């Protein structure tokens, strides 16, 4: 239509080209505006049709509503403080009630995990920042009870259905990382199974060590040193930790050649057999090496043992090796040994110097070091023979025969 009108106008006004161009532009603008009006009218009519059809369908109940128009109702939001108060009130109740599961029969493990995850996300510390300090502390306590309830339920399930884990295997020999006094470190490592056995699951590893040794080196009174997760396969024994220091010093007191450390795999059913590491001990630390003492039975002095026979430093009498004794420190009960290079008597545990070798000296007011022969006073009179008068002192003068002095 536009083309025909334009051609007609061009035939009537062929003499003026500018007029023809302006008429063509005006016709194009009119056609574009008419097309826009038709498109808007079509969209409005189609929208009314859809809305009417939707209304009729809902009224008659014959057609289903669109998913974009109607969504399922969202679950109600759980109030954080209400859950905190509920959990703290259920502290003395069963673990299922702490997790919000009020079921009498056995609960599947999946349902327990879902309830636990919901409470953990709800009570996360980042979501409690807008609350007061008192409410944040209550939320932290509630979160701890939630984790504790989950662990108790898992242990109860393993106690009835699972078996004791297998004994861990050795991954490498113990390695001494530091041998400085007061800063000693030892590393032990064990092998982790490639796949978890559902019948014998491993929840954690426990590290144990003895706190005391007998005089013959027998360990007793084992104590827990650390609890590690199931995916950790290494442990470093450090002297700075108080409990681990007690275990180390117990081996120092008796100069034990090796220190036993045990590793157990643990689940809800119990602990596995012990994997015992024998850490080289008295042979690698120089301050634990020394010479024992012998005591002289004559002067009761201590001397450094020099073999089968030792010369006493006090009376110079020979002392056999059978008279060797163990000297203990009064502060730490560690064994006291002689250091030959320094000629001192030092404790191997606290490194306190308790004595040293000294030459034989005489101090005024004391008995001499070597006993002397007794000196008896000479008698004033002397008896010539039995029944005779004793001799008297010689008077001054000369002797005369028949007359005496």
Coordinates of C-alpha atoms in Angstrom, one line a residue:
X1 CA 0.0 0.0 0.0
X2 CA 2.8 2.4 0.9
X3 CA 4.7 1.5 -2.3
X4 CA 1.7 2.3 -4.6
X5 CA 1.0 5.6 -2.9
X6 CA 4.6 6.5 -3.1
X7 CA 4.7 5.7 -6.8
X8 CA 1.5 7.6 -7.5
X9 CA 2.9 10.7 -5.7
X10 CA 6.1 10.3 -7.6
X11 CA 4.2 10.4 -11.0
X12 CA 2.2 13.5 -10.0
X13 CA 5.2 15.4 -8.7
X14 CA 8.1 14.1 -10.8
X15 CA 9.4 17.6 -11.3
X16 CA 10.5 18.0 -7.5
X17 CA 12.7 15.1 -6.1
X18 CA 13.0 16.7 -2.6
X19 CA 9.2 16.6 -2.2
X20 CA 9.2 12.9 -3.3
X21 CA 11.8 12.0 -0.6
X22 CA 9.8 13.8 2.2
X23 CA 6.6 12.1 1.2
X24 CA 8.3 8.7 1.3
X25 CA 9.8 9.3 4.7
X26 CA 6.4 10.4 6.1
X27 CA 4.7 7.2 4.7
X28 CA 7.3 5.0 6.3
X29 CA 6.9 6.6 9.7
X30 CA 3.1 6.2 9.5
X31 CA 3.4 2.5 8.6
X32 CA 5.8 1.8 11.5
X33 CA 3.5 3.5 14.0
X34 CA 0.6 1.5 12.8
X35 CA 2.6 -1.8 13.2
X36 CA 3.4 -0.9 16.8
X37 CA -0.2 -0.2 17.6
X38 CA -1.3 -3.6 16.2
X39 CA 1.4 -5.4 18.2
X40 CA 0.4 -3.8 21.5
X41 CA -3.3 -4.6 20.8
X42 CA -2.5 -8.2 20.1
X43 CA -0.4 -8.7 23.3
X44 CA -3.1 -7.1 25.5
X45 CA -5.8 -9.3 23.9
X46 CA -3.7 -12.5 24.4
X47 CA -3.0 -11.6 28.1
X48 CA -6.7 -11.1 28.7
X49 CA -7.4 -14.5 27.1
X50 CA -4.8 -16.3 29.3
X51 CA -6.1 -14.7 32.4
X52 CA -9.6 -15.5 31.6
X53 CA -8.8 -19.1 30.8
X54 CA -6.8 -19.5 34.0
X55 CA -9.7 -18.0 36.0
X56 CA -12.2 -20.3 34.3
X57 CA -10.0 -23.3 34.8
X58 CA -9.6 -22.6 38.5
X59 CA -13.3 -22.1 38.9
X60 CA -14.2 -25.3 37.1
X61 CA -11.4 -27.3 38.6
X62 CA -10.6 -28.9 35.2
X63 CA -7.1 -27.5 34.5
X64 CA -4.0 -27.5 36.7
X65 CA -2.4 -24.1 37.6
X66 CA 1.0 -23.2 36.3
X67 CA 4.1 -23.8 38.5
X68 CA 5.2 -20.2 38.0
X69 CA 2.0 -18.8 39.2
X70 CA 1.5 -20.9 42.4
X71 CA 4.5 -22.3 44.5
X72 CA 4.3 -24.6 47.5
X73 CA 4.2 -22.8 50.8
X74 CA 7.7 -22.4 52.4
X75 CA 8.3 -24.1 55.7
X76 CA 8.0 -21.8 58.7
X77 CA 11.3 -20.4 59.9
X78 CA 12.6 -21.8 63.2
X79 CA 13.4 -19.3 65.9
X80 CA 17.0 -19.6 67.1
X81 CA 16.4 -18.8 70.7
X82 CA 13.4 -21.1 70.9
X83 CA 15.5 -24.0 69.7
X84 CA 18.3 -23.0 72.1
X85 CA 15.8 -23.0 75.1
X86 CA 14.4 -26.3 74.0
X87 CA 17.8 -28.0 73.7
X88 CA 19.0 -26.6 77.0
X89 CA 15.8 -27.8 78.7
X90 CA 16.3 -31.3 77.1
X91 CA 19.8 -31.6 78.5
X92 CA 18.8 -34.3 81.0
X93 CA 16.7 -36.1 78.4
X94 CA 17.6 -38.6 75.7
X95 CA 19.9 -37.7 72.8
X96 CA 16.9 -38.1 70.4
X97 CA 15.0 -35.5 72.3
X98 CA 17.9 -33.1 72.1
X99 CA 17.9 -33.5 68.3
X100 CA 14.1 -33.0 68.3
X101 CA 13.2 -36.6 67.4
X102 CA 10.4 -37.7 69.7
X103 CA 10.0 -41.2 68.4
X104 CA 9.6 -44.3 70.5
X105 CA 11.0 -46.9 68.1
X106 CA 14.4 -47.1 66.4
X107 CA 15.3 -44.1 64.3
X108 CA 17.1 -44.6 61.0
X109 CA 20.6 -43.1 60.8
X110 CA 19.7 -40.9 57.9
X111 CA 17.0 -39.2 59.8
X112 CA 19.3 -38.6 62.7
X113 CA 21.9 -37.0 60.4
X114 CA 19.3 -34.7 58.8
X115 CA 18.1 -33.5 62.2
X116 CA 21.7 -33.0 63.3
X117 CA 22.6 -31.0 60.2
X118 CA 19.6 -28.7 60.5
X119 CA 20.4 -27.8 64.1
X120 CA 24.1 -27.3 63.3
X121 CA 23.2 -24.9 60.5
X122 CA 20.7 -23.1 62.7
X123 CA 23.1 -22.7 65.7
X124 CA 26.2 -21.8 63.7
X125 CA 28.2 -19.1 65.4
X126 CA 28.1 -16.8 62.3
X127 CA 24.3 -16.8 62.6
X128 CA 24.3 -15.7 66.2
X129 CA 26.4 -12.5 65.8
X130 CA 23.3 -10.3 66.0
X131 CA 22.4 -11.7 69.4
X132 CA 23.6 -10.6 72.8
X133 CA 26.6 -12.1 74.5
X134 CA 24.5 -14.1 76.9
X135 CA 22.4 -15.5 74.0
X136 CA 25.6 -16.4 72.0
X137 CA 27.0 -18.3 75.0
X138 CA 23.7 -20.2 75.3
X139 CA 23.8 -21.0 71.6
X140 CA 27.3 -22.3 71.9
X141 CA 26.2 -24.6 74.8
X142 CA 23.3 -25.8 72.8
X143 CA 25.5 -26.6 69.8
X144 CA 27.8 -28.6 72.1
X145 CA 24.9 -30.6 73.3
X146 CA 23.8 -31.3 69.7
X147 CA 27.2 -32.7 68.8
X148 CA 27.3 -34.7 72.0
X149 CA 23.9 -36.2 71.3
X150 CA 25.0 -37.2 67.8
X151 CA 28.1 -38.9 69.1
X152 CA 26.2 -40.8 71.8
X153 CA 23.7 -42.1 69.2
X154 CA 26.5 -43.2 66.9
X155 CA 28.3 -45.0 69.8
X156 CA 25.1 -46.7 70.8
X157 CA 24.6 -47.9 67.2
X158 CA 28.1 -49.2 67.0
X159 CA 28.0 -50.8 70.4
X160 CA 25.1 -53.0 69.2
X161 CA 25.9 -53.6 65.5
X162 CA 29.7 -52.9 65.0
X163 CA 32.8 -54.9 65.9
X164 CA 36.1 -53.8 67.5
X165 CA 38.5 -52.2 64.9
X166 CA 41.5 -54.0 63.7
X167 CA 44.9 -53.3 65.1
X168 CA 46.7 -50.4 63.3
X169 CA 49.8 -51.2 61.2
X170 CA 53.2 -49.5 61.4
X171 CA 53.9 -47.0 58.6
X172 CA 57.4 -46.0 59.6
X173 CA 59.9 -46.3 62.4
X174 CA 59.9 -43.6 65.2
X175 CA 62.0 -40.6 64.4
X176 CA 63.6 -38.2 66.8
X177 CA 63.0 -34.6 65.6
X178 CA 64.8 -32.8 68.4
X179 CA 67.2 -34.1 71.1
X180 CA 67.7 -30.9 73.1
X181 CA 67.0 -31.2 76.9
X182 CA 63.6 -29.7 77.6
X183 CA 62.6 -29.6 73.9
X184 CA 62.7 -33.2 72.8
X185 CA 60.3 -34.3 70.0
X186 CA 59.5 -37.8 68.7
X187 CA 57.3 -38.6 65.7
X188 CA 55.4 -41.8 65.3
X189 CA 53.2 -42.8 62.3
X190 CA 50.8 -45.6 61.6
X191 CA 48.9 -46.9 58.5
X192 CA 45.3 -45.9 57.8
X193 CA 43.1 -48.4 56.0
X194 CA 42.3 -47.5 52.4
X195 CA 38.6 -48.1 52.8
X196 CA 36.4 -48.0 55.9
X197 CA 35.0 -51.3 56.9
X198 CA 31.3 -50.8 57.8
X199 CA 31.4 -53.7 60.3
X200 CA 34.6 -52.4 62.0
X201 CA 34.5 -48.6 61.7
X202 CA 37.2 -46.4 63.2
X203 CA 36.0 -43.3 64.9
X204 CA 39.3 -42.0 66.4
X205 CA 42.8 -43.0 67.5
X206 CA 44.0 -42.8 71.1
X207 CA 47.7 -42.4 72.1
X208 CA 48.7 -43.9 75.5
X209 CA 52.0 -43.8 77.5
X210 CA 53.2 -44.9 81.0
X211 CA 53.6 -42.4 83.8
X212 CA 55.7 -44.7 86.0
X213 CA 58.3 -47.5 85.7
X214 CA 59.4 -50.0 88.3
X215 CA 63.1 -50.3 89.3
X216 CA 63.4 -53.1 86.7
X217 CA 61.8 -51.0 83.9
X218 CA 58.3 -52.4 83.9
X219 CA 55.7 -49.8 82.8
X220 CA 52.5 -49.2 84.7
X221 CA 49.8 -46.5 85.2
X222 CA 49.2 -45.8 81.5
X223 CA 47.7 -42.4 80.8
X224 CA 45.9 -40.9 77.7
X225 CA 48.2 -38.5 75.8
X226 CA 46.0 -37.5 72.9
X227 CA 42.9 -38.3 70.9
X228 CA 43.2 -37.9 67.1
X229 CA 40.6 -38.1 64.3
X230 CA 40.2 -41.2 62.1
X231 CA 42.0 -39.6 59.2
X232 CA 45.2 -38.6 61.1
X233 CA 48.1 -41.0 60.9
X234 CA 50.9 -39.1 62.8
X235 CA 51.6 -38.0 66.3
X236 CA 54.5 -35.9 67.7
X237 CA 55.5 -36.4 71.3
X238 CA 56.7 -33.1 72.7
X239 CA 58.4 -32.4 76.0
X240 CA 56.6 -29.0 76.4
X241 CA 53.2 -30.7 77.0
X242 CA 52.8 -31.4 80.8
X243 CA 51.3 -34.9 80.4
X244 CA 53.8 -36.0 77.8
X245 CA 56.6 -34.5 79.8
X246 CA 55.7 -36.8 82.8
X247 CA 56.0 -39.8 80.5
X248 CA 59.4 -38.7 79.2
X249 CA 60.7 -38.0 82.7
X250 CA 59.5 -41.4 83.9
X251 CA 61.8 -43.1 81.4
X252 CA 64.6 -40.7 82.4
X253 CA 64.3 -41.7 86.1
X254 CA 65.1 -45.3 85.4
X255 CA 67.4 -44.8 82.4
X256 CA 65.2 -47.1 80.3
X257 CA 66.7 -48.0 76.9
X258 CA 63.4 -47.4 75.1
X259 CA 60.1 -45.6 75.8
X260 CA 56.9 -47.5 74.9
X261 CA 54.0 -45.6 73.3
X262 CA 50.8 -47.3 72.3
X263 CA 48.2 -46.5 69.6
X264 CA 44.6 -47.8 69.7
X265 CA 41.9 -47.6 67.1
X266 CA 38.5 -46.9 68.8
X267 CA 34.8 -47.0 67.9
X268 CA 31.6 -47.3 69.9
X269 CA 32.3 -51.0 70.6
X270 CA 35.7 -50.6 72.1
X271 CA 39.4 -50.3 71.5
X272 CA 41.6 -52.4 69.2
X273 CA 44.8 -54.2 70.2
X274 CA 47.7 -51.9 71.0
X275 CA 50.2 -51.0 68.4
X276 CA 53.3 -50.3 70.6
X277 CA 56.2 -48.2 69.4
X278 CA 59.6 -48.6 71.3
X279 CA 61.2 -45.2 71.1
X280 CA 65.0 -45.3 71.5
X281 CA 65.7 -43.4 74.7
X282 CA 68.7 -43.6 77.1
X283 CA 71.1 -44.4 74.3
X284 CA 70.5 -41.3 72.2
X285 CA 70.4 -38.6 74.9
X286 CA 73.9 -37.8 76.2
X287 CA 72.9 -36.4 79.6
X288 CA 71.3 -39.8 80.4
X289 CA 74.7 -41.5 80.1
X290 CA 77.1 -41.7 83.0
X291 CA 78.9 -44.0 85.5
X292 CA 77.2 -45.4 88.6
X293 CA 78.5 -45.0 92.2
X294 CA 80.1 -47.5 94.6
X295 CA 80.1 -46.9 98.4
X296 CA 83.1 -47.7 100.6
X297 CA 82.2 -49.9 103.6
X298 CA 85.1 -48.3 105.6
X299 CA 84.5 -44.6 105.3
X300 CA 81.0 -44.7 103.6
X301 CA 82.0 -42.4 100.8
X302 CA 80.8 -42.5 97.2
X303 CA 83.3 -43.0 94.4
X304 CA 83.0 -43.3 90.6
X305 CA 82.8 -47.0 89.6
X306 CA 86.0 -47.9 87.7
X307 CA 85.4 -51.6 87.0
X308 CA 85.6 -54.7 89.1
X309 CA 87.6 -52.9 91.8
X310 CA 87.5 -49.2 92.7
X311 CA 89.9 -47.3 94.9
X312 CA 88.1 -45.3 97.5
X313 CA 88.7 -41.5 97.4
X314 CA 88.6 -41.3 101.1
X315 CA 90.5 -44.2 102.7
X316 CA 92.1 -45.5 99.5
X317 CA 90.8 -49.0 100.3
X318 CA 89.6 -51.2 97.4
X319 CA 85.9 -51.3 96.8
X320 CA 84.4 -54.2 94.8
X321 CA 81.7 -53.7 92.1
X322 CA 79.2 -55.6 94.2
X323 CA 78.9 -52.5 96.4
X324 CA 77.5 -50.5 93.6
X325 CA 74.4 -48.5 94.6
X326 CA 71.7 -46.3 92.9
X327 CA 71.6 -42.7 94.1
X328 CA 68.3 -40.8 93.7
X329 CA 67.8 -37.0 93.5
X330 CA 65.7 -35.6 96.3
X331 CA 63.9 -33.2 94.0
X332 CA 62.8 -35.4 91.0
X333 CA 63.8 -38.9 92.1
X334 CA 66.0 -39.2 89.1
X335 CA 69.1 -41.4 89.1
X336 CA 72.3 -39.6 89.9
X337 CA 75.4 -40.6 87.9
X338 CA 79.0 -39.5 87.6
X339 CA 80.1 -37.5 84.6
X340 CA 83.7 -38.7 84.0
X341 CA 84.7 -35.6 81.9
X342 CA 83.5 -33.1 84.5
X343 CA 84.2 -35.3 87.6
X344 CA 80.8 -34.3 89.1
X345 CA 77.8 -36.2 90.4
X346 CA 74.8 -35.0 88.5
X347 CA 71.1 -35.9 88.3
X348 CA 70.1 -37.3 84.9
X349 CA 66.5 -35.9 85.1
X350 CA 66.8 -32.4 86.4
X351 CA 70.5 -32.0 85.7
X352 CA 71.3 -30.8 89.3
X353 CA 74.9 -31.2 90.3
X354 CA 75.0 -32.9 93.7
X355 CA 78.7 -33.5 94.3
X356 CA 82.2 -33.6 92.8
X357 CA 85.5 -35.4 93.2
X358 CA 87.9 -33.7 95.6
X359 CA 91.4 -34.6 96.7
X360 CA 92.0 -35.8 100.3
X361 CA 92.1 -32.8 102.6
X362 CA 92.2 -32.3 106.3
X363 CA 90.1 -29.7 108.0
X364 CA 90.8 -28.4 111.5
X365 CA 88.6 -29.8 114.2
X366 CA 87.9 -33.1 112.4
X367 CA 89.5 -36.5 112.6
X368 CA 92.5 -37.1 110.3
X369 CA 91.7 -38.9 107.0
X370 CA 94.2 -41.8 107.7
X371 CA 94.1 -43.5 111.2
X372 CA 97.4 -43.2 113.2
X373 CA 98.9 -45.7 115.6
X374 CA 97.9 -45.0 119.3
X375 CA 100.5 -43.4 121.5
X376 CA 100.6 -44.6 125.1
X377 CA 102.2 -42.4 127.8
X378 CA 105.4 -43.9 129.4
X379 CA 105.0 -45.1 133.0
X380 CA 106.6 -43.1 135.8
X381 CA 107.7 -46.3 137.5
X382 CA 108.8 -49.6 136.2
X383 CA 108.5 -53.0 137.9
X384 CA 111.7 -55.1 137.9
X385 CA 110.1 -58.4 138.9
X386 CA 107.2 -59.8 140.8
X387 CA 107.3 -59.3 144.5
X388 CA 110.1 -56.7 144.4
X389 CA 110.0 -53.0 145.1
X390 CA 109.7 -51.1 141.9
X391 CA 112.5 -48.9 140.7
X392 CA 112.3 -45.2 141.5
X393 CA 113.7 -42.3 139.6
X394 CA 117.4 -42.0 139.7
X395 CA 118.5 -39.4 142.3
X396 CA 121.2 -37.0 141.4
X397 CA 124.8 -38.2 142.1
X398 CA 127.0 -41.1 141.1
X399 CA 126.7 -44.8 141.8
X400 CA 128.9 -46.3 144.5
X401 CA 129.4 -50.0 144.9
X402 CA 127.9 -51.3 148.1
X403 CA 126.4 -47.9 148.9
X404 CA 124.1 -47.2 146.1
X405 CA 123.5 -43.6 144.8

